[in-house]
CSV table of C-alpha atoms in Angstrom, one decimal:
chain,number,residue,atom,x,y,z
G,4,MET,CA,24.9,-0.3,-14.4
G,5,ASP,CA,25.8,-2.7,-11.4
G,6,GLU,CA,22.8,-4.5,-9.8
G,7,ARG,CA,24.4,-3.1,-6.4
G,8,VAL,CA,24.4,0.6,-7.3
G,9,GLU,CA,20.6,0.4,-8.6
G,10,ARG,CA,19.5,-1.7,-5.1
G,11,GLY,CA,21.4,0.5,-3.5
G,12,LEU,CA,20.0,4.1,-5.0
G,13,GLU,CA,16.9,2.5,-4.6
G,14,LEU,CA,17.2,1.8,-0.9
G,15,LEU,CA,18.4,5.4,-0.3
G,16,GLU,CA,15.2,6.5,-2.3
G,17,HIS,CA,13.3,5.1,0.7
G,18,LEU,CA,15.2,6.6,3.5
G,19,GLU,CA,12.9,8.2,6.4
G,20,HIS,CA,14.9,10.5,8.0
G,21,GLU,CA,15.0,14.3,6.8
G,22,GLU,CA,18.7,14.1,7.0
G,23,LEU,CA,21.5,11.3,8.3
G,24,SER,CA,25.1,11.4,8.8
G,25,LEU,CA,27.3,10.4,5.9
G,26,ALA,CA,28.2,7.1,8.6
G,27,ALA,CA,24.6,6.2,8.8
G,28,VAL,CA,23.8,6.3,5.3
G,29,VAL,CA,27.2,4.6,4.3
G,30,ASP,CA,26.0,1.9,7.1
G,31,ARG,CA,22.7,1.7,5.3
G,32,ILE,CA,24.4,1.2,1.7
G,33,GLU,CA,26.8,-1.6,3.7
G,34,LEU,CA,23.4,-3.7,3.2
G,35,VAL,CA,24.0,-3.7,-0.3
G,36,THR,CA,27.7,-3.6,-0.7
G,37,ASN,CA,31.0,-3.8,1.3
G,38,ASP,CA,33.2,-2.4,-1.5
G,39,PRO,CA,34.5,1.5,-0.9
G,40,ALA,CA,34.2,2.0,-4.9
G,41,VAL,CA,30.7,1.0,-5.1
G,42,THR,CA,29.7,2.9,-1.9
G,43,ARG,CA,31.0,5.9,-3.7
G,44,THR,CA,29.3,5.4,-7.3
G,45,ILE,CA,26.2,4.9,-5.2
G,46,LEU,CA,26.7,8.1,-3.3
G,47,ASP,CA,27.9,10.1,-6.1
G,48,GLU,CA,25.0,8.6,-8.6
G,49,ALA,CA,22.0,9.5,-5.9
G,50,GLU,CA,23.5,13.1,-6.1
G,51,LEU,CA,23.7,13.1,-9.9
G,52,ARG,CA,20.1,11.6,-9.9
G,53,GLY,CA,18.4,14.2,-7.3
G,54,ILE,CA,18.0,11.3,-4.8
G,55,VAL,CA,20.1,13.1,-2.1
G,56,GLU,CA,21.3,16.1,-1.5
G,57,ARG,CA,25.5,16.0,0.1
G,58,GLU,CA,26.9,19.1,2.1
G,59,ASP,CA,29.4,18.9,5.1
G,60,GLY,CA,28.9,15.3,5.6
G,61,ILE,CA,25.2,15.5,5.6
G,62,ILE,CA,23.0,13.3,3.6
G,63,ARG,CA,19.5,14.6,2.8
G,64,PRO,CA,17.1,12.5,1.3
G,65,LYS,CA,14.8,14.0,-1.4
G,66,SER,CA,12.2,11.6,-1.9
G,67,ARG,CA,9.6,10.5,0.2
G,68,ALA,CA,8.6,7.1,-1.0
G,69,TYR,CA,8.7,5.5,2.2
G,70,VAL,CA,8.9,1.2,2.8
G,71,ARG,CA,5.3,0.0,3.9
G,72,PHE,CA,5.3,-2.6,6.2
G,73,GLY,CA,3.2,-5.7,4.9
G,74,GLN,CA,3.5,-4.3,1.1
G,75,ASP,CA,7.4,-3.6,1.0
G,76,VAL,CA,8.4,-5.4,4.1
G,77,ILE,CA,7.5,-9.3,4.0
G,78,THR,CA,8.1,-12.0,6.6
G,79,ARG,CA,9.0,-15.7,6.1
G,80,GLU,CA,9.8,-18.3,8.3
G,81,GLY,CA,13.0,-19.9,8.3
G,82,GLU,CA,16.5,-20.1,9.2
G,83,PHE,CA,18.2,-17.2,8.4
G,84,THR,CA,20.9,-15.1,9.9
G,85,CYS,CA,20.2,-11.4,9.9
G,86,GLU,CA,21.9,-9.1,7.2
G,87,ARG,CA,22.6,-6.4,9.6
G,88,CYS,CA,23.6,-7.9,13.2
G,89,GLY,CA,24.6,-11.5,12.3
G,90,SER,CA,21.9,-12.8,14.8
G,91,SER,CA,20.0,-16.3,14.4
G,92,LEU,CA,16.4,-15.7,13.0
G,93,SER,CA,13.3,-17.6,12.6
G,94,THR,CA,11.7,-15.2,11.1
G,95,GLY,CA,12.9,-12.8,8.3
G,96,HIS,CA,12.3,-9.7,7.2
G,97,PHE,CA,12.9,-8.8,4.0
G,98,ILE,CA,12.7,-5.3,2.0
G,99,LYS,CA,11.4,-5.9,-1.7
G,100,LEU,CA,12.5,-3.2,-4.2
G,101,GLU,CA,12.0,-2.7,-7.9
G,102,SER,CA,16.2,-4.0,-7.9
G,103,GLY,CA,15.7,-7.2,-5.6
G,104,GLU,CA,15.3,-8.1,-2.2
G,105,LEU,CA,17.3,-6.9,0.4
G,106,GLY,CA,17.7,-9.3,3.8
G,107,PRO,CA,16.8,-11.0,5.5
G,108,PHE,CA,16.8,-8.9,8.9
G,109,GLY,CA,15.5,-9.2,12.6
G,110,SER,CA,12.8,-7.6,14.1
G,111,SER,CA,14.7,-4.9,15.3
G,112,CYS,CA,17.2,-4.4,12.6
G,113,ILE,CA,14.7,-3.8,10.4
G,114,ARG,CA,13.2,-1.1,11.9
G,115,LYS,CA,16.7,0.6,12.3
G,116,VAL,CA,17.1,0.0,8.6
G,117,THR,CA,13.8,1.6,7.3
G,118,GLY,CA,14.6,4.4,9.7
G,119,ARG,CA,11.8,3.8,12.0
G,120,GLU,CA,13.9,3.2,15.2
């Protein structure tokens, strides 16, 4: 299966909200891909695998496998550009997933991506 699909599915497994709008979930998936066909595949596959439930534009994650700071989120010093907002960073936050890393993100964007804000 496409690496982007696996990474997107793993990202959806780690959502920290009881429910999100479809738009909010697509915003998260865009960290992995901007391809509408891949986005649809991720959403369809997530529902088939029981990772999420979809109803009337609302997504309800079924897993409670949250991203843990210090273990699943690591920081690196360097010159980075935030994948979410495009800001220049001297410290990048990266989410370690089994399927690969996501990031870098700035300190406020990592909280938004992980659902902590």
